[in-house]
Amino acid sequence: QVSPGLRTPRLPVWLCSISGRHSVLFGTDRRLLSDWKSERIFHLYFYSGQPEQTQTTQLTIDTHSHHWEEAQREGPCSPAKRCPALEMAIRTKWAGATISWNRTDPFF
């Protein structure tokens, strides 16, 4: 029997397998589970447990881009720009989202 806490998590948590490595992507805002309006700009945290990652990485996700910003930046994964696998995984849930690594060098 599955615990009610596992069937209905209190915080958003995703177990990921990215490039053959297991990791956790999670948020601390419980509104992400029930209020779609919370999905405008929010933070997710990523931890892989790999030696190259010494601390949890905080990512800022922006799911709404504006038409005047579109001309200033390339598409999220345009051919001219390599896109980290973690960003591609996040975009399976939030297509077109911009992802800020907050002064952390992108990995994965």
CSV table of N, CA, C and O in Angstrom, one decimal:
chain,number,residue,atom,x,y,z
A,1,GLN,N,0.8,-1.2,0.0
A,1,GLN,CA,0.0,0.0,0.0
A,1,GLN,C,0.9,1.2,0.0
A,1,GLN,O,1.9,1.3,0.7
A,2,VAL,N,0.5,2.2,-0.8
A,2,VAL,CA,1.3,3.4,-1.0
A,2,VAL,C,0.8,4.4,0.1
A,2,VAL,O,-0.4,4.7,0.3
A,3,SER,N,1.8,5.1,0.7
A,3,SER,CA,1.5,6.1,1.7
A,3,SER,C,0.7,7.3,1.1
A,3,SER,O,1.1,7.7,-0.1
A,4,PRO,N,-0.2,7.9,1.8
A,4,PRO,CA,-0.9,9.1,1.2
A,4,PRO,C,0.0,10.2,0.9
A,4,PRO,O,-0.2,10.9,-0.1
A,5,GLY,N,1.2,10.3,1.6
A,5,GLY,CA,2.1,11.4,1.3
A,5,GLY,C,2.8,11.2,0.0
A,5,GLY,O,3.3,12.1,-0.7
A,6,LEU,N,2.9,9.9,-0.5
A,6,LEU,CA,3.5,9.6,-1.8
A,6,LEU,C,2.5,9.8,-2.9
A,6,LEU,O,2.8,10.2,-4.0
A,7,ARG,N,1.2,9.5,-2.6
A,7,ARG,CA,0.2,9.7,-3.6
A,7,ARG,C,-0.1,11.2,-3.9
A,7,ARG,O,-0.4,11.6,-5.0
A,8,THR,N,-0.1,12.0,-2.8
A,8,THR,CA,-0.4,13.4,-2.9
A,8,THR,C,0.8,14.1,-2.2
A,8,THR,O,0.7,14.4,-1.0
A,9,PRO,N,1.8,14.4,-3.0
A,9,PRO,CA,3.0,15.1,-2.3
A,9,PRO,C,2.6,16.5,-1.8
A,9,PRO,O,1.7,17.2,-2.4
A,10,ARG,N,3.3,16.9,-0.8
A,10,ARG,CA,3.0,18.3,-0.2
A,10,ARG,C,3.8,19.3,-1.0
A,10,ARG,O,3.5,20.5,-1.0
A,11,LEU,N,4.9,18.9,-1.6
A,11,LEU,CA,5.8,19.8,-2.4
A,11,LEU,C,6.0,19.2,-3.7
A,11,LEU,O,6.1,17.9,-3.8
A,12,PRO,N,6.2,20.0,-4.8
A,12,PRO,CA,6.5,19.4,-6.1
A,12,PRO,C,7.9,18.7,-6.2
A,12,PRO,O,8.8,19.4,-5.9
A,13,VAL,N,7.9,17.5,-6.5
A,13,VAL,CA,9.2,16.7,-6.6
A,13,VAL,C,9.1,15.9,-7.9
A,13,VAL,O,8.2,15.2,-8.2
A,14,TRP,N,10.2,16.0,-8.7
A,14,TRP,CA,10.4,15.1,-9.8
A,14,TRP,C,11.7,14.3,-9.7
A,14,TRP,O,12.7,14.9,-9.5
A,15,LEU,N,11.6,13.0,-9.9
A,15,LEU,CA,12.8,12.2,-10.0
A,15,LEU,C,13.1,12.1,-11.4
A,15,LEU,O,12.3,11.8,-12.3
A,16,CYS,N,14.4,12.4,-11.8
A,16,CYS,CA,14.8,12.5,-13.2
A,16,CYS,C,15.9,11.5,-13.5
A,16,CYS,O,16.7,11.2,-12.6
A,17,SER,N,15.9,11.1,-14.7
A,17,SER,CA,17.0,10.4,-15.2
A,17,SER,C,17.5,11.2,-16.5
A,17,SER,O,16.9,11.1,-17.5
A,18,ILE,N,18.5,11.9,-16.3
A,18,ILE,CA,19.0,12.8,-17.3
A,18,ILE,C,20.4,12.3,-17.8
A,18,ILE,O,21.3,12.2,-16.9
A,19,SER,N,20.6,12.0,-19.0
A,19,SER,CA,21.8,11.5,-19.6
A,19,SER,C,22.3,10.3,-18.8
A,19,SER,O,23.5,10.1,-18.5
A,20,GLY,N,21.3,9.4,-18.4
A,20,GLY,CA,21.7,8.2,-17.7
A,20,GLY,C,22.0,8.4,-16.2
A,20,GLY,O,22.4,7.4,-15.5
A,21,ARG,N,21.9,9.6,-15.7
A,21,ARG,CA,22.1,9.8,-14.2
A,21,ARG,C,20.8,10.2,-13.5
A,21,ARG,O,20.0,10.9,-14.0
A,22,HIS,N,20.7,9.7,-12.3
A,22,HIS,CA,19.5,10.0,-11.5
A,22,HIS,C,19.7,11.3,-10.7
A,22,HIS,O,20.8,11.5,-10.2
A,23,SER,N,18.6,12.0,-10.6
A,23,SER,CA,18.7,13.3,-9.9
A,23,SER,C,17.3,13.7,-9.4
A,23,SER,O,16.3,13.0,-9.7
A,24,VAL,N,17.2,14.8,-8.6
A,24,VAL,CA,16.0,15.2,-8.1
A,24,VAL,C,15.8,16.7,-8.5
A,24,VAL,O,16.7,17.5,-8.3
A,25,LEU,N,14.6,17.1,-8.9
A,25,LEU,CA,14.2,18.4,-9.2
A,25,LEU,C,13.0,18.7,-8.3
A,25,LEU,O,12.1,17.9,-8.4
A,26,PHE,N,13.1,19.8,-7.5
A,26,PHE,CA,12.0,20.0,-6.6
A,26,PHE,C,11.8,21.5,-6.4
A,26,PHE,O,12.6,22.3,-6.6
A,27,GLY,N,10.6,21.8,-5.9
A,27,GLY,CA,10.3,23.2,-5.5
A,27,GLY,C,9.8,23.2,-4.1
A,27,GLY,O,9.5,22.2,-3.5
A,28,THR,N,9.9,24.4,-3.5
A,28,THR,CA,9.5,24.6,-2.1
A,28,THR,C,8.2,25.4,-2.0
A,28,THR,O,7.7,25.6,-0.9
A,29,ASP,N,7.6,25.7,-3.1
A,29,ASP,CA,6.3,26.4,-3.1
A,29,ASP,C,5.2,25.4,-3.4
A,29,ASP,O,5.0,24.9,-4.6
A,30,ARG,N,4.4,25.0,-2.4
A,30,ARG,CA,3.4,24.0,-2.6
A,30,ARG,C,2.2,24.5,-3.5
A,30,ARG,O,1.5,23.7,-4.0
A,31,ARG,N,2.2,25.8,-3.8
A,31,ARG,CA,1.1,26.3,-4.7
A,31,ARG,C,1.3,25.7,-6.2
A,31,ARG,O,0.4,25.7,-7.0
A,32,LEU,N,2.6,25.3,-6.5
A,32,LEU,CA,2.8,24.8,-7.8
A,32,LEU,C,2.0,23.5,-8.1
A,32,LEU,O,1.8,23.2,-9.3
A,33,LEU,N,1.6,22.8,-7.0
A,33,LEU,CA,0.8,21.6,-7.2
A,33,LEU,C,-0.7,21.9,-7.5
A,33,LEU,O,-1.3,21.0,-8.1
A,34,SER,N,-1.2,23.0,-7.1
A,34,SER,CA,-2.6,23.2,-7.3
A,34,SER,C,-3.0,24.6,-7.9
A,34,SER,O,-4.2,24.7,-8.3
A,35,ASP,N,-2.1,25.5,-8.1
A,35,ASP,CA,-2.5,26.8,-8.6
A,35,ASP,C,-1.7,27.2,-9.8
A,35,ASP,O,-0.5,27.5,-9.7
A,36,TRP,N,-2.3,27.1,-11.0
A,36,TRP,CA,-1.6,27.3,-12.2
A,36,TRP,C,-1.0,28.7,-12.3
A,36,TRP,O,-0.1,29.0,-13.0
A,37,LYS,N,-1.6,29.7,-11.6
A,37,LYS,CA,-1.2,31.0,-11.6
A,37,LYS,C,0.2,31.2,-11.0
A,37,LYS,O,0.9,32.1,-11.2
A,38,SER,N,0.6,30.2,-10.1
A,38,SER,CA,1.9,30.2,-9.5
A,38,SER,C,3.0,29.9,-10.5
A,38,SER,O,4.2,30.0,-10.2
A,39,GLU,N,2.6,29.4,-11.6
A,39,GLU,CA,3.6,28.9,-12.6
A,39,GLU,C,4.1,30.1,-13.5
A,39,GLU,O,4.5,29.8,-14.6
A,40,ARG,N,4.1,31.3,-13.1
A,40,ARG,CA,4.6,32.4,-13.9
A,40,ARG,C,6.1,32.5,-13.7
A,40,ARG,O,6.8,32.3,-14.7
A,41,ILE,N,6.6,32.9,-12.6
A,41,ILE,CA,8.0,32.9,-12.3
A,41,ILE,C,8.1,32.2,-10.9
A,41,ILE,O,7.5,32.5,-10.0
A,42,PHE,N,9.0,31.1,-10.9
A,42,PHE,CA,9.2,30.4,-9.7
A,42,PHE,C,10.5,29.7,-9.7
A,42,PHE,O,11.3,29.8,-10.6
A,43,HIS,N,10.9,29.2,-8.5
A,43,HIS,CA,12.2,28.6,-8.3
A,43,HIS,C,12.1,27.1,-8.3
A,43,HIS,O,11.1,26.6,-7.6
A,44,LEU,N,13.0,26.4,-8.9
A,44,LEU,CA,13.2,24.9,-8.7
A,44,LEU,C,14.6,24.7,-8.3
A,44,LEU,O,15.5,25.5,-8.6
A,45,TYR,N,14.8,23.6,-7.6
A,45,TYR,CA,16.1,23.3,-7.1
A,45,TYR,C,16.5,21.9,-7.7
A,45,TYR,O,15.6,21.0,-7.8
A,46,PHE,N,17.8,21.8,-8.0
A,46,PHE,CA,18.2,20.6,-8.7
A,46,PHE,C,19.4,20.0,-7.9
A,46,PHE,O,20.3,20.7,-7.5
A,47,TYR,N,19.3,18.7,-7.6
A,47,TYR,CA,20.5,18.0,-7.0
A,47,TYR,C,20.7,16.7,-7.6
A,47,TYR,O,19.8,15.9,-7.8
A,48,SER,N,21.9,16.4,-8.0
A,48,SER,CA,22.3,15.2,-8.7
A,48,SER,C,23.1,14.2,-7.9
A,48,SER,O,23.2,13.0,-8.2
A,49,GLY,N,23.8,14.7,-6.9
A,49,GLY,CA,24.6,13.9,-6.0
A,49,GLY,C,25.9,13.5,-6.7
A,49,GLY,O,26.7,12.8,-6.2
A,50,GLN,N,26.2,14.1,-7.9
A,50,GLN,CA,27.4,13.8,-8.6
A,50,GLN,C,28.6,14.7,-8.0
A,50,GLN,O,28.4,15.8,-7.5
A,51,PRO,N,29.8,14.2,-8.2
A,51,PRO,CA,31.0,14.9,-7.6
A,51,PRO,C,31.1,16.3,-8.1
A,51,PRO,O,31.6,17.2,-7.4
A,52,GLU,N,30.7,16.6,-9.4
A,52,GLU,CA,30.9,17.9,-9.9
A,52,GLU,C,29.9,18.9,-9.3
A,52,GLU,O,30.0,20.1,-9.5
A,53,GLN,N,28.8,18.4,-8.7
A,53,GLN,CA,27.9,19.3,-8.0
A,53,GLN,C,28.1,19.4,-6.5
A,53,GLN,O,27.8,18.4,-5.8
A,54,THR,N,28.6,20.5,-6.0
A,54,THR,CA,28.9,20.6,-4.6
A,54,THR,C,27.8,21.1,-3.7
A,54,THR,O,27.8,20.9,-2.5
A,55,GLN,N,26.8,21.7,-4.4
A,55,GLN,CA,25.6,22.2,-3.6
A,55,GLN,C,24.4,22.1,-4.5
A,55,GLN,O,24.5,22.0,-5.7
A,56,THR,N,23.2,22.2,-3.9
A,56,THR,CA,22.0,22.2,-4.7
A,56,THR,C,21.9,23.5,-5.6
A,56,THR,O,22.3,24.6,-5.1
A,57,THR,N,21.5,23.3,-6.8
A,57,THR,CA,21.4,24.4,-7.8
A,57,THR,C,20.0,25.0,-7.8
A,57,THR,O,19.1,24.3,-7.9
A,58,GLN,N,19.9,26.3,-7.6
A,58,GLN,CA,18.6,27.0,-7.7
A,58,GLN,C,18.4,27.5,-9.1
A,58,GLN,O,19.3,28.3,-9.7
A,59,LEU,N,17.3,27.2,-9.7
A,59,LEU,CA,17.0,27.6,-11.1
A,59,LEU,C,15.7,28.5,-11.0
A,59,LEU,O,14.8,28.2,-10.2
A,60,THR,N,15.7,29.6,-11.8
A,60,THR,CA,14.5,30.4,-11.8
A,60,THR,C,13.8,30.1,-13.2
A,60,THR,O,14.5,30.2,-14.2
A,61,ILE,N,12.6,29.7,-13.1
A,61,ILE,CA,11.8,29.4,-14.3
A,61,ILE,C,10.8,30.5,-14.6
A,61,ILE,O,10.1,30.9,-13.7
A,62,ASP,N,10.8,31.0,-15.8
A,62,ASP,CA,9.9,32.0,-16.2
A,62,ASP,C,9.1,31.4,-17.4
A,62,ASP,O,9.6,31.1,-18.5
A,63,THR,N,7.8,31.2,-17.2
A,63,THR,CA,7.0,30.5,-18.2
A,63,THR,C,6.3,31.4,-19.2
A,63,THR,O,5.7,31.0,-20.1
A,64,HIS,N,6.4,32.7,-19.0
A,64,HIS,CA,5.8,33.7,-19.9
A,64,HIS,C,6.8,34.7,-20.4
A,64,HIS,O,7.4,35.5,-19.7
A,65,SER,N,7.0,34.5,-21.7
A,65,SER,CA,7.9,35.5,-22.3
A,65,SER,C,7.1,36.6,-23.0
A,65,SER,O,5.9,36.3,-23.3
A,66,HIS,N,7.6,37.7,-23.2
A,66,HIS,CA,6.9,38.8,-23.8
A,66,HIS,C,7.4,39.0,-25.3
A,66,HIS,O,8.5,38.8,-25.6
A,67,HIS,N,6.5,39.5,-26.1
A,67,HIS,CA,6.8,39.7,-27.5
A,67,HIS,C,8.0,40.6,-27.7
A,67,HIS,O,8.8,40.4,-28.6
A,68,TRP,N,8.2,41.6,-26.9
A,68,TRP,CA,9.4,42.5,-27.0
A,68,TRP,C,10.7,41.9,-26.6
A,68,TRP,O,11.7,42.3,-26.9
A,69,GLU,N,10.6,40.8,-25.8
A,69,GLU,CA,11.8,40.1,-25.3
A,69,GLU,C,12.3,39.1,-26.4
A,69,GLU,O,13.4,38.8,-26.5
A,70,GLU,N,11.3,38.6,-27.2
A,70,GLU,CA,11.6,37.6,-28.2
A,70,GLU,C,12.7,38.0,-29.2
A,70,GLU,O,13.6,37.2,-29.5
A,71,ALA,N,12.7,39.3,-29.6
A,71,ALA,CA,13.7,39.7,-30.6
A,71,ALA,C,15.1,39.9,-30.0
A,71,ALA,O,16.0,39.8,-30.7
A,72,GLN,N,15.1,40.0,-28.6
A,72,GLN,CA,16.4,40.2,-28.0
A,72,GLN,C,17.2,38.9,-27.7
A,72,GLN,O,18.4,38.9,-27.4
A,73,ARG,N,16.5,37.8,-27.7
A,73,ARG,CA,17.1,36.5,-27.4
A,73,ARG,C,16.8,35.5,-28.4
A,73,ARG,O,15.8,35.5,-29.1
A,74,GLU,N,17.7,34.5,-28.5
A,74,GLU,CA,17.5,33.4,-29.4
A,74,GLU,C,16.4,32.5,-28.7
A,74,GLU,O,16.1,32.6,-27.5
A,75,GLY,N,15.9,31.6,-29.5
A,75,GLY,CA,15.0,30.6,-28.9
A,75,GLY,C,15.6,29.8,-27.8
A,75,GLY,O,16.9,29.7,-27.8
A,76,PRO,N,14.9,29.2,-26.9
A,76,PRO,CA,15.5,28.5,-25.8
A,76,PRO,C,16.5,27.4,-26.2
A,76,PRO,O,17.4,27.2,-25.5
A,77,CYS,N,16.2,26.7,-27.3
A,77,CYS,CA,17.2,25.7,-27.8
A,77,CYS,C,17.4,25.8,-29.3
A,77,CYS,O,17.2,24.9,-30.0
A,78,SER,N,17.8,27.0,-29.7
A,78,SER,CA,18.0,27.2,-31.1
A,78,SER,C,19.2,26.4,-31.6
A,78,SER,O,20.1,26.0,-30.8
A,79,PRO,N,19.3,26.1,-32.9
A,79,PRO,CA,20.5,25.3,-33.4
A,79,PRO,C,21.8,26.0,-33.0
A,79,PRO,O,22.8,25.3,-32.9
A,80,ALA,N,21.9,27.3,-32.9
A,80,ALA,CA,23.1,28.0,-32.7
A,80,ALA,C,23.6,27.8,-31.2
A,80,ALA,O,24.7,28.1,-30.9
A,81,LYS,N,22.7,27.4,-30.4
A,81,LYS,CA,22.9,27.4,-28.9
A,81,LYS,C,22.7,25.9,-28.4
A,81,LYS,O,21.6,25.4,-28.6
A,82,ARG,N,23.7,25.4,-27.7
A,82,ARG,CA,23.5,24.1,-27.1
A,82,ARG,C,22.7,24.2,-25.9
A,82,ARG,O,22.9,25.1,-25.1
A,83,CYS,N,21.7,23.4,-25.7
A,83,CYS,CA,20.8,23.5,-24.6
A,83,CYS,C,21.1,22.3,-23.6
A,83,CYS,O,21.1,21.2,-24.0
A,84,PRO,N,21.4,22.7,-22.3
A,84,PRO,CA,21.6,21.6,-21.3
A,84,PRO,C,20.4,20.6,-21.2
A,84,PRO,O,19.2,21.1,-21.3
A,85,ALA,N,20.7,19.4,-21.0
A,85,ALA,CA,19.6,18.3,-20.9
A,85,ALA,C,18.6,18.6,-19.8
A,85,ALA,O,17.5,18.3,-20.0
A,86,LEU,N,19.1,19.2,-18.7
A,86,LEU,CA,18.2,19.6,-17.7
A,86,LEU,C,17.2,20.6,-18.1
A,86,LEU,O,16.0,20.5,-17.8
A,87,GLU,N,17.6,21.6,-18.9
A,87,GLU,CA,16.6,22.6,-19.4
A,87,GLU,C,15.6,21.9,-20.4
A,87,GLU,O,14.4,22.2,-20.3
A,88,MET,N,16.1,21.0,-21.2
A,88,MET,CA,15.2,20.3,-22.1
A,88,MET,C,14.2,19.5,-21.3
A,88,MET,O,13.0,19.4,-21.6
A,89,ALA,N,14.6,18.9,-20.2
A,89,ALA,CA,13.7,18.1,-19.3
A,89,ALA,C,12.6,19.0,-18.7
A,89,ALA,O,11.4,18.7,-18.6
A,90,ILE,N,13.1,20.2,-18.2
A,90,ILE,CA,12.1,21.1,-17.6
A,90,ILE,C,11.1,21.6,-18.6
A,90,ILE,O,9.9,21.7,-18.3
A,91,ARG,N,11.5,21.8,-19.9
A,91,ARG,CA,10.6,22.2,-20.9
A,91,ARG,C,9.6,21.2,-21.4
A,91,ARG,O,8.7,21.5,-22.1
A,92,THR,N,9.8,19.9,-20.9
A,92,THR,CA,8.7,19.0,-21.2
A,92,THR,C,7.5,19.3,-20.4
A,92,THR,O,6.4,18.9,-20.8
A,93,LYS,N,7.7,19.9,-19.3
A,93,LYS,CA,6.5,20.4,-18.4
A,93,LYS,C,6.1,21.8,-18.8
A,93,LYS,O,4.9,22.1,-18.8
A,94,TRP,N,7.1,22.7,-19.0
A,94,TRP,CA,6.8,24.1,-19.3
A,94,TRP,C,7.5,24.5,-20.6
A,94,TRP,O,8.6,25.0,-20.6
A,95,ALA,N,6.8,24.2,-21.7
A,95,ALA,CA,7.3,24.4,-23.0
A,95,ALA,C,7.6,25.9,-23.2
A,95,ALA,O,6.8,26.8,-22.8
A,96,GLY,N,8.7,26.3,-23.8
A,96,GLY,CA,9.1,27.6,-24.0
A,96,GLY,C,9.6,28.4,-22.8
A,96,GLY,O,9.8,29.6,-23.0
A,97,ALA,N,9.7,27.8,-21.7
A,97,ALA,CA,10.1,28.5,-20.5
A,97,ALA,C,11.6,29.0,-20.6
A,97,ALA,O,12.4,28.3,-21.3
A,98,THR,N,11.9,30.2,-20.1
A,98,THR,CA,13.3,30.6,-20.0
A,98,THR,C,13.8,30.2,-18.6
A,98,THR,O,13.0,30.2,-17.6
A,99,ILE,N,15.0,29.7,-18.5
A,99,ILE,CA,15.5,29.1,-17.3
A,99,ILE,C,16.8,29.9,-17.0
A,99,ILE,O,17.8,29.9,-17.8
A,100,SER,N,16.9,30.4,-15.8
A,100,SER,CA,18.1,31.1,-15.3
A,100,SER,C,18.8,30.2,-14.3
A,100,SER,O,18.2,29.7,-13.4
A,101,TRP,N,20.1,30.1,-14.5
A,101,TRP,CA,20.9,29.2,-13.6
A,101,TRP,C,21.4,30.0,-12.4
A,101,TRP,O,22.1,29.5,-11.6
A,102,ASN,N,21.1,31.3,-12.3
A,102,ASN,CA,21.4,32.1,-11.2
A,102,ASN,C,22.9,32.1,-10.8
A,102,ASN,O,23.3,31.7,-9.8
A,103,ARG,N,23.7,32.5,-11.8
A,103,ARG,CA,25.2,32.6,-11.6
A,103,ARG,C,25.9,31.2,-11.4
A,103,ARG,O,27.0,31.1,-10.9
A,104,THR,N,25.2,30.1,-11.8
A,104,THR,CA,25.8,28.8,-11.7
A,104,THR,C,26.1,28.4,-13.2
A,104,THR,O,25.2,28.6,-14.0
A,105,ASP,N,27.2,27.8,-13.5
A,105,ASP,CA,27.5,27.4,-14.8
A,105,ASP,C,26.6,26.2,-15.1
A,105,ASP,O,26.6,25.2,-14.3
A,106,PRO,N,25.9,26.2,-16.2
A,106,PRO,CA,25.0,25.1,-16.6
A,106,PRO,C,25.8,23.8,-16.7
A,106,PRO,O,26.9,23.8,-17.2
A,107,PHE,N,25.2,22.7,-16.2
A,107,PHE,CA,25.8,21.4,-16.4
A,107,PHE,C,24.7,20.5,-16.8
A,107,PHE,O,23.5,20.8,-16.9
A,108,PHE,N,25.0,19.2,-17.0
A,108,PHE,CA,24.1,18.2,-17.5
A,108,PHE,C,23.8,18.5,-18.9
A,108,PHE,O,22.8,18.8,-19.4
